[in-house]
Amino acid sequence: MAASNKKPSIPKGTRDFGPVEMARRNYIFDTIRNVYALYGFQQIETPAMENLSTLMGKYGEEGDKLLFKILNSGDFIKGAEVPGGAQAGLLSTVELNRLAAQLCEKGLRYDLTVPFARYVVQHRDELQMPFKRYQVQPVWRADRPQKGRYREFYQFDGDVVGSDSLLNEVELMQIVDEVFSRFGVRVCIKINNRKILTGIAEVIGAADKIVDITVAIDKLDKIGLDNVNAELKEDGLSDEQIAQLQPIIALEGTNDEKLDTIANVLASSEVGLKGVEELRFILDTLKALQLRNELQLDLTLARGLNYYTGAIFEVKALDVQIGSITGGGRYDNLTGIFGMPGLSGVGISFGIDRIFDVLNQLDAYPEAALSTTQLLFVNFGSAEAAYSLPALAQCRAAGISCEIYPDAAKMKKQMQYANAKQVPFVAIAGETEMAEGKFTLKNMQTGEQQLLTTAEVIAAVQS
Amino acid sequence: MAASNKKPSIPKGTRDFGPVEMARRNYIFDTIRNVYALYGFQQIETPAMENLSTLMGKYGEEGDKLLFKILNSGDFIKGAEVPGGAQAGLLSTVELNRLAAQLCEKGLRYDLTVPFARYVVQHRDELQMPFKRYQVQPVWRADRPQKGRYREFYQFDGDVVGSDSLLNEVELMQIVDEVFSRFGVRVCIKINNRKILTGIAEVIGAADKIVDITVAIDKLDKIGLDNVNAELKEDGLSDEQIAQLQPIIALEGTNDEKLDTIANVLASSEVGLKGVEELRFILDTLKALQLRNELQLDLTLARGLNYYTGAIFEVKALDVQIGSITGGGRYDNLTGIFGMPGLSGVGISFGIDRIFDVLNQLDAYPEAALSTTQLLFVNFGSAEAAYSLPALAQCRAAGISCEIYPDAAKMKKQMQYANAKQVPFVAIAGETEMAEGKFTLKNMQTGEQQLLTTAEVIAAVQS
């Protein structure tokens, strides 16, 4: 092993998670996991490496470039050739890309959706439909790293496939509501429907303009109605089309009122009315279930427009300035890319890194979730340590996380350790305590000290 | 997106984990995690990708070959050249290896030890020593896949660094004992000490023969004393050396008796006696703590001989034929390879895949750990579904995992779903039940049916 004196580092865009961050992240993961379990979702995991044939062509041309490719191992050499005509010396981009294609058969997971689709097709004979799965694993993207954008990050996806029922949408909204309620984070759940957007485009006869339209409408609060209309005109809409859009742009009122307005505008569009009906069912059903967070119909929601075919969701934190922290929608054809058509589903993805940022900003972690060691036994030497060990065993049997400082170090050092780890209680056993068969229990917050038996120590720490 | 009709697959040596496997694996992970937490260990995570400069040269020449290398992304092309003199056409092994070195700067984590060492050095200023960390993440090796050997597998490591105290060894043995007790798996914890092996080699004057000696002794039960001695002779030991080894080869009795014998043989070896003293402390301390599993001094334990400097551990399952399911030891110099000398520690690694096999063979999973949905509400249509949803919300508020079949499918199909997911209770609401404000609760195991209010349903499922 060659020694190096250069301080080691990690690849840019990747992160180490230390004990405090991990405790926080585990709190987030466990909370979401527990809620999914309450709704009968089951976890799966897929390999970090997928065949490039599984990944390529699924994320567009840009996406292909962002795949991390893995060099074939062992006999990767066999059959690889320098592309025709290359000479010794610098290779051209085209030549190297062709060479890379020969050298790599595997790539790192880019998201959880394509591996999930691959999983469903590969295991179709074992799966019980509808299949409710969640999956929480890292994904990798060769993006240029920047603030808040990483090359390795976790995704946390939940999907129900093999059922067209809108009850699945209802359930996912309940899950979102429950998760953020447990986090103590106030959110607004925004909801839209792709069919409504299609209907709008249909009614005004501008199928190719729907993205422009949602982008323009989205600016209403910032730039005002006149400027929105001007922008729509720039986008190539006629005055008549813009006039037709006015009730949609100025959409106001409760969700019910909005739906009525939209239904009016879309009276001639079958698909548009279908979208209204779907949305009405979801909103009405959820109204009866009394969610704790607000649900808001928002026509400017156009995420994943090429992918989603029905409901579209997005969750915004109310008390922190940050983009969408969760999103999803219904899709019609998850597995068609792998030759198994017609499997529809609906899913959501929790944005772990942003939720982490939100909880950090709000300091919303419950103390119990972050505390590790509850009780540290001070170590004065081998006799005292031997005296303490059975008490440690009893504390642990009672479910108390505890440790003994392993070395008979100076008291100051041991207390410093307790402080750094934010241990709330310290147990001390010297000659006096040992003679009485007791411990002095120090409350690190109040400074209060009590001479207690092990059973009393357990009771005091647990209370 | 190009559609393909070929059933997709995953790279060889990798695995998908479906819902049942994940529930089992989570039970294993959570159990170990909970025990570590009881002992004040904290979790960290490191990136899947490390710089190749961090990984290369740390696992020997063979290990370097087994690293999965990641093709540089984006501008990986810049500066890459065909090695001097290469012509168009097939590249030689040397040429391609040199090219690969230019094309790859990152590799996938090969184990958790080197990333941990890198982590400790990189974050030395933030860490409170002694640092008790556990880490559970996948690692990747470009090994030839075979039964029980994968290219992606989880490791679960726990280490205490920055303390020479033998209390750390004691604690790790307690952790092992607690973990396997919780699993309900009977194990034998074997323990040895590198210093004793060094002492033996010192005493007989054959420092280079210690591996041969342990290998030969290990065969005693199978081939008998005469054959062991013959093998030692073949290994190049003199008759005198073999005579000196006789008490060691024939080592018998309790751990205390064995230690007395060894101490006698090693009377002239300072390092050997130090090993005896260390082992005696660990075994005596643990005797007082009354572990539930047997601890056995085993001189043939020589794992990681080049790495470990003190205690060496290995755990064997008693009721399943399988190799070591957990192992570890003390090392003197974790971080020297990264220019930070003198940091010693002791650690263990749980063999997740083998533990999984053991628990599968013993069918040792508690039912509660594997059950997902406890209660399925049958769906007869929209009115019945609307009637059921508030009851579902109440059940979940009471902590019961439940779901409603999302579609109004045939009863048979819904019951089949309940059976496939091994749901123990099904709630049915038709006209009669709705008129009475109740549900028919069916116990799927006994077939028993009861007409109950939602509160009674909750009580019945929880009992």
Tab-separated table of N, CA, C and O in Angstrom, chain A residues 70-77 106, chain B residues 52 55-70 93 97 100 107-108 110 140-144 151:
chain	number	residue	atom	x	y	z
A	70	ILE	N	-19.781	2.510	-17.054
A	70	ILE	CA	-18.795	1.702	-16.327
A	70	ILE	C	-17.955	0.913	-17.314
A	70	ILE	O	-18.495	0.209	-18.171
A	71	LEU	N	-16.663	1.057	-17.156
A	71	LEU	CA	-15.739	0.347	-18.035
A	71	LEU	C	-15.904	-1.163	-17.849
A	71	LEU	O	-15.946	-1.653	-16.721
A	72	ASN	N	-16.044	-1.872	-18.953
A	72	ASN	CA	-16.114	-3.330	-18.853
A	72	ASN	C	-14.921	-3.839	-18.064
A	72	ASN	O	-13.814	-3.318	-18.205
A	73	SER	N	-15.142	-4.877	-17.251
A	73	SER	CA	-14.061	-5.356	-16.406
A	73	SER	C	-13.420	-6.576	-17.034
A	73	SER	O	-13.939	-7.173	-17.964
A	74	GLY	N	-12.266	-6.944	-16.496
A	74	GLY	CA	-11.591	-8.175	-16.901
A	74	GLY	C	-11.260	-8.190	-18.374
A	74	GLY	O	-10.321	-7.525	-18.815
A	75	ASP	N	-12.073	-8.898	-19.146
A	75	ASP	CA	-11.734	-9.076	-20.553
A	75	ASP	C	-12.377	-8.004	-21.426
A	75	ASP	O	-12.781	-8.272	-22.547
A	76	PHE	N	-12.497	-6.782	-20.893
A	76	PHE	CA	-13.108	-5.712	-21.688
A	76	PHE	C	-12.314	-5.437	-22.939
A	76	PHE	O	-12.787	-4.851	-23.896
A	77	ILE	N	-11.064	-5.884	-22.894
A	77	ILE	CA	-10.163	-5.590	-23.994
A	77	ILE	C	-10.583	-6.285	-25.284
A	77	ILE	O	-10.478	-5.733	-26.369
A	106	LYS	N	-22.295	-1.256	-19.192
A	106	LYS	CA	-23.133	-0.981	-18.040
A	106	LYS	C	-23.081	0.506	-17.688
A	106	LYS	O	-22.087	1.173	-17.966
B	52	LEU	N	-10.176	7.180	-8.129
B	52	LEU	CA	-9.355	5.972	-8.279
B	52	LEU	C	-8.070	6.072	-7.459
B	52	LEU	O	-7.561	5.072	-6.961
B	55	LEU	N	-8.674	4.501	-4.237
B	55	LEU	CA	-8.912	3.051	-4.219
B	55	LEU	C	-7.709	2.220	-4.666
B	55	LEU	O	-7.446	1.149	-4.110
B	56	MET	N	-6.996	2.717	-5.684
B	56	MET	CA	-5.948	1.897	-6.306
B	56	MET	C	-4.806	1.631	-5.318
B	56	MET	O	-4.403	2.500	-4.547
B	57	GLY	N	-4.298	0.399	-5.367
B	57	GLY	CA	-3.154	0.036	-4.537
B	57	GLY	C	-3.523	-0.330	-3.122
B	57	GLY	O	-2.651	-0.607	-2.303
B	58	LYS	N	-4.831	-0.320	-2.785
B	58	LYS	CA	-5.238	-0.618	-1.416
B	58	LYS	C	-5.664	-2.072	-1.239
B	58	LYS	O	-5.793	-2.550	-0.123
B	59	TYR	N	-5.905	-2.762	-2.328
B	59	TYR	CA	-6.428	-4.134	-2.225
B	59	TYR	C	-5.509	-5.138	-2.910
B	59	TYR	O	-5.940	-6.229	-3.264
B	60	GLY	N	-4.261	-4.754	-3.121
B	60	GLY	CA	-3.335	-5.640	-3.826
B	60	GLY	C	-3.582	-5.594	-5.324
B	60	GLY	O	-4.542	-4.976	-5.793
B	61	GLU	N	-2.718	-6.265	-6.057
B	61	GLU	CA	-2.794	-6.223	-7.516
B	61	GLU	C	-4.111	-6.836	-8.003
B	61	GLU	O	-4.744	-6.323	-8.911
B	62	GLU	N	-4.508	-7.952	-7.358
B	62	GLU	CA	-5.770	-8.609	-7.726
B	62	GLU	C	-6.941	-7.662	-7.519
B	62	GLU	O	-7.837	-7.554	-8.344
B	63	GLY	N	-6.922	-6.981	-6.359
B	63	GLY	CA	-7.999	-6.056	-6.024
B	63	GLY	C	-8.130	-4.940	-7.046
B	63	GLY	O	-9.232	-4.585	-7.458
B	64	ASP	N	-6.999	-4.404	-7.469
B	64	ASP	CA	-7.036	-3.339	-8.477
B	64	ASP	C	-7.799	-3.788	-9.716
B	64	ASP	O	-8.558	-3.025	-10.305
B	65	LYS	N	-7.600	-5.044	-10.089
B	65	LYS	CA	-8.275	-5.559	-11.288
B	65	LYS	C	-9.772	-5.695	-11.070
B	65	LYS	O	-10.539	-5.717	-12.034
B	66	LEU	N	-10.178	-5.841	-9.817
B	66	LEU	CA	-11.597	-6.075	-9.531
B	66	LEU	C	-12.366	-4.777	-9.294
B	66	LEU	O	-13.552	-4.793	-8.988
B	67	LEU	N	-11.691	-3.653	-9.407
B	67	LEU	CA	-12.374	-2.364	-9.258
B	67	LEU	C	-13.217	-2.072	-10.496
B	67	LEU	O	-12.746	-2.241	-11.623
B	68	PHE	N	-14.448	-1.648	-10.284
B	68	PHE	CA	-15.249	-1.143	-11.398
B	68	PHE	C	-14.863	0.314	-11.623
B	68	PHE	O	-14.963	1.140	-10.715
B	69	LYS	N	-14.410	0.628	-12.848
B	69	LYS	CA	-13.977	1.986	-13.154
B	69	LYS	C	-15.060	2.709	-13.941
B	69	LYS	O	-15.755	2.118	-14.757
B	70	ILE	N	-15.171	3.996	-13.675
B	70	ILE	CA	-16.218	4.789	-14.308
B	70	ILE	C	-15.616	5.705	-15.352
B	70	ILE	O	-14.663	6.452	-15.074
B	93	THR	N	-3.453	-5.291	-25.054
B	93	THR	CA	-3.882	-5.179	-23.665
B	93	THR	C	-3.211	-3.984	-22.989
B	93	THR	O	-3.855	-3.177	-22.327
B	97	ASN	N	-5.135	-0.787	-21.536
B	97	ASN	CA	-5.053	-0.456	-20.114
B	97	ASN	C	-4.583	0.981	-19.925
B	97	ASN	O	-5.084	1.699	-19.070
B	100	ALA	N	-7.430	3.157	-20.793
B	100	ALA	CA	-8.433	3.141	-19.724
B	100	ALA	C	-8.014	4.069	-18.588
B	100	ALA	O	-8.839	4.787	-18.019
B	107	GLY	N	-13.818	5.257	-9.425
B	107	GLY	CA	-14.176	3.846	-9.365
B	107	GLY	C	-15.261	3.644	-8.331
B	107	GLY	O	-15.497	4.504	-7.484
B	108	LEU	N	-15.942	2.493	-8.408
B	108	LEU	CA	-16.965	2.186	-7.419
B	108	LEU	C	-16.310	1.614	-6.163
B	108	LEU	O	-15.348	0.844	-6.253
B	110	TYR	N	-15.123	-0.506	-3.288
B	110	TYR	CA	-14.816	-1.943	-3.307
B	110	TYR	C	-15.104	-2.580	-1.946
B	110	TYR	O	-15.407	-3.753	-1.845
B	140	TRP	N	-18.979	-2.947	-4.719
B	140	TRP	CA	-18.974	-3.552	-6.053
B	140	TRP	C	-17.613	-4.178	-6.346
B	140	TRP	O	-16.574	-3.548	-6.089
B	141	ARG	N	-17.630	-5.379	-6.859
B	141	ARG	CA	-16.391	-6.052	-7.242
B	141	ARG	C	-16.584	-6.778	-8.566
B	141	ARG	O	-17.561	-7.514	-8.726
B	142	ALA	N	-15.634	-6.585	-9.461
B	142	ALA	CA	-15.741	-7.198	-10.789
B	142	ALA	C	-15.255	-8.646	-10.748
B	142	ALA	O	-14.514	-9.089	-11.610
B	143	ASP	N	-15.700	-9.360	-9.724
B	143	ASP	CA	-15.376	-10.770	-9.549
B	143	ASP	C	-16.174	-11.604	-10.541
B	143	ASP	O	-17.229	-11.178	-10.988
B	144	ARG	N	-15.671	-12.787	-10.855
B	144	ARG	CA	-16.463	-13.698	-11.672
B	144	ARG	C	-17.660	-14.136	-10.827
B	144	ARG	O	-17.482	-14.706	-9.757
B	151	ARG	N	-21.547	-9.303	-7.715
B	151	ARG	CA	-20.754	-8.138	-8.099
B	151	ARG	C	-21.216	-6.879	-7.374
B	151	ARG	O	-20.531	-5.869	-7.378
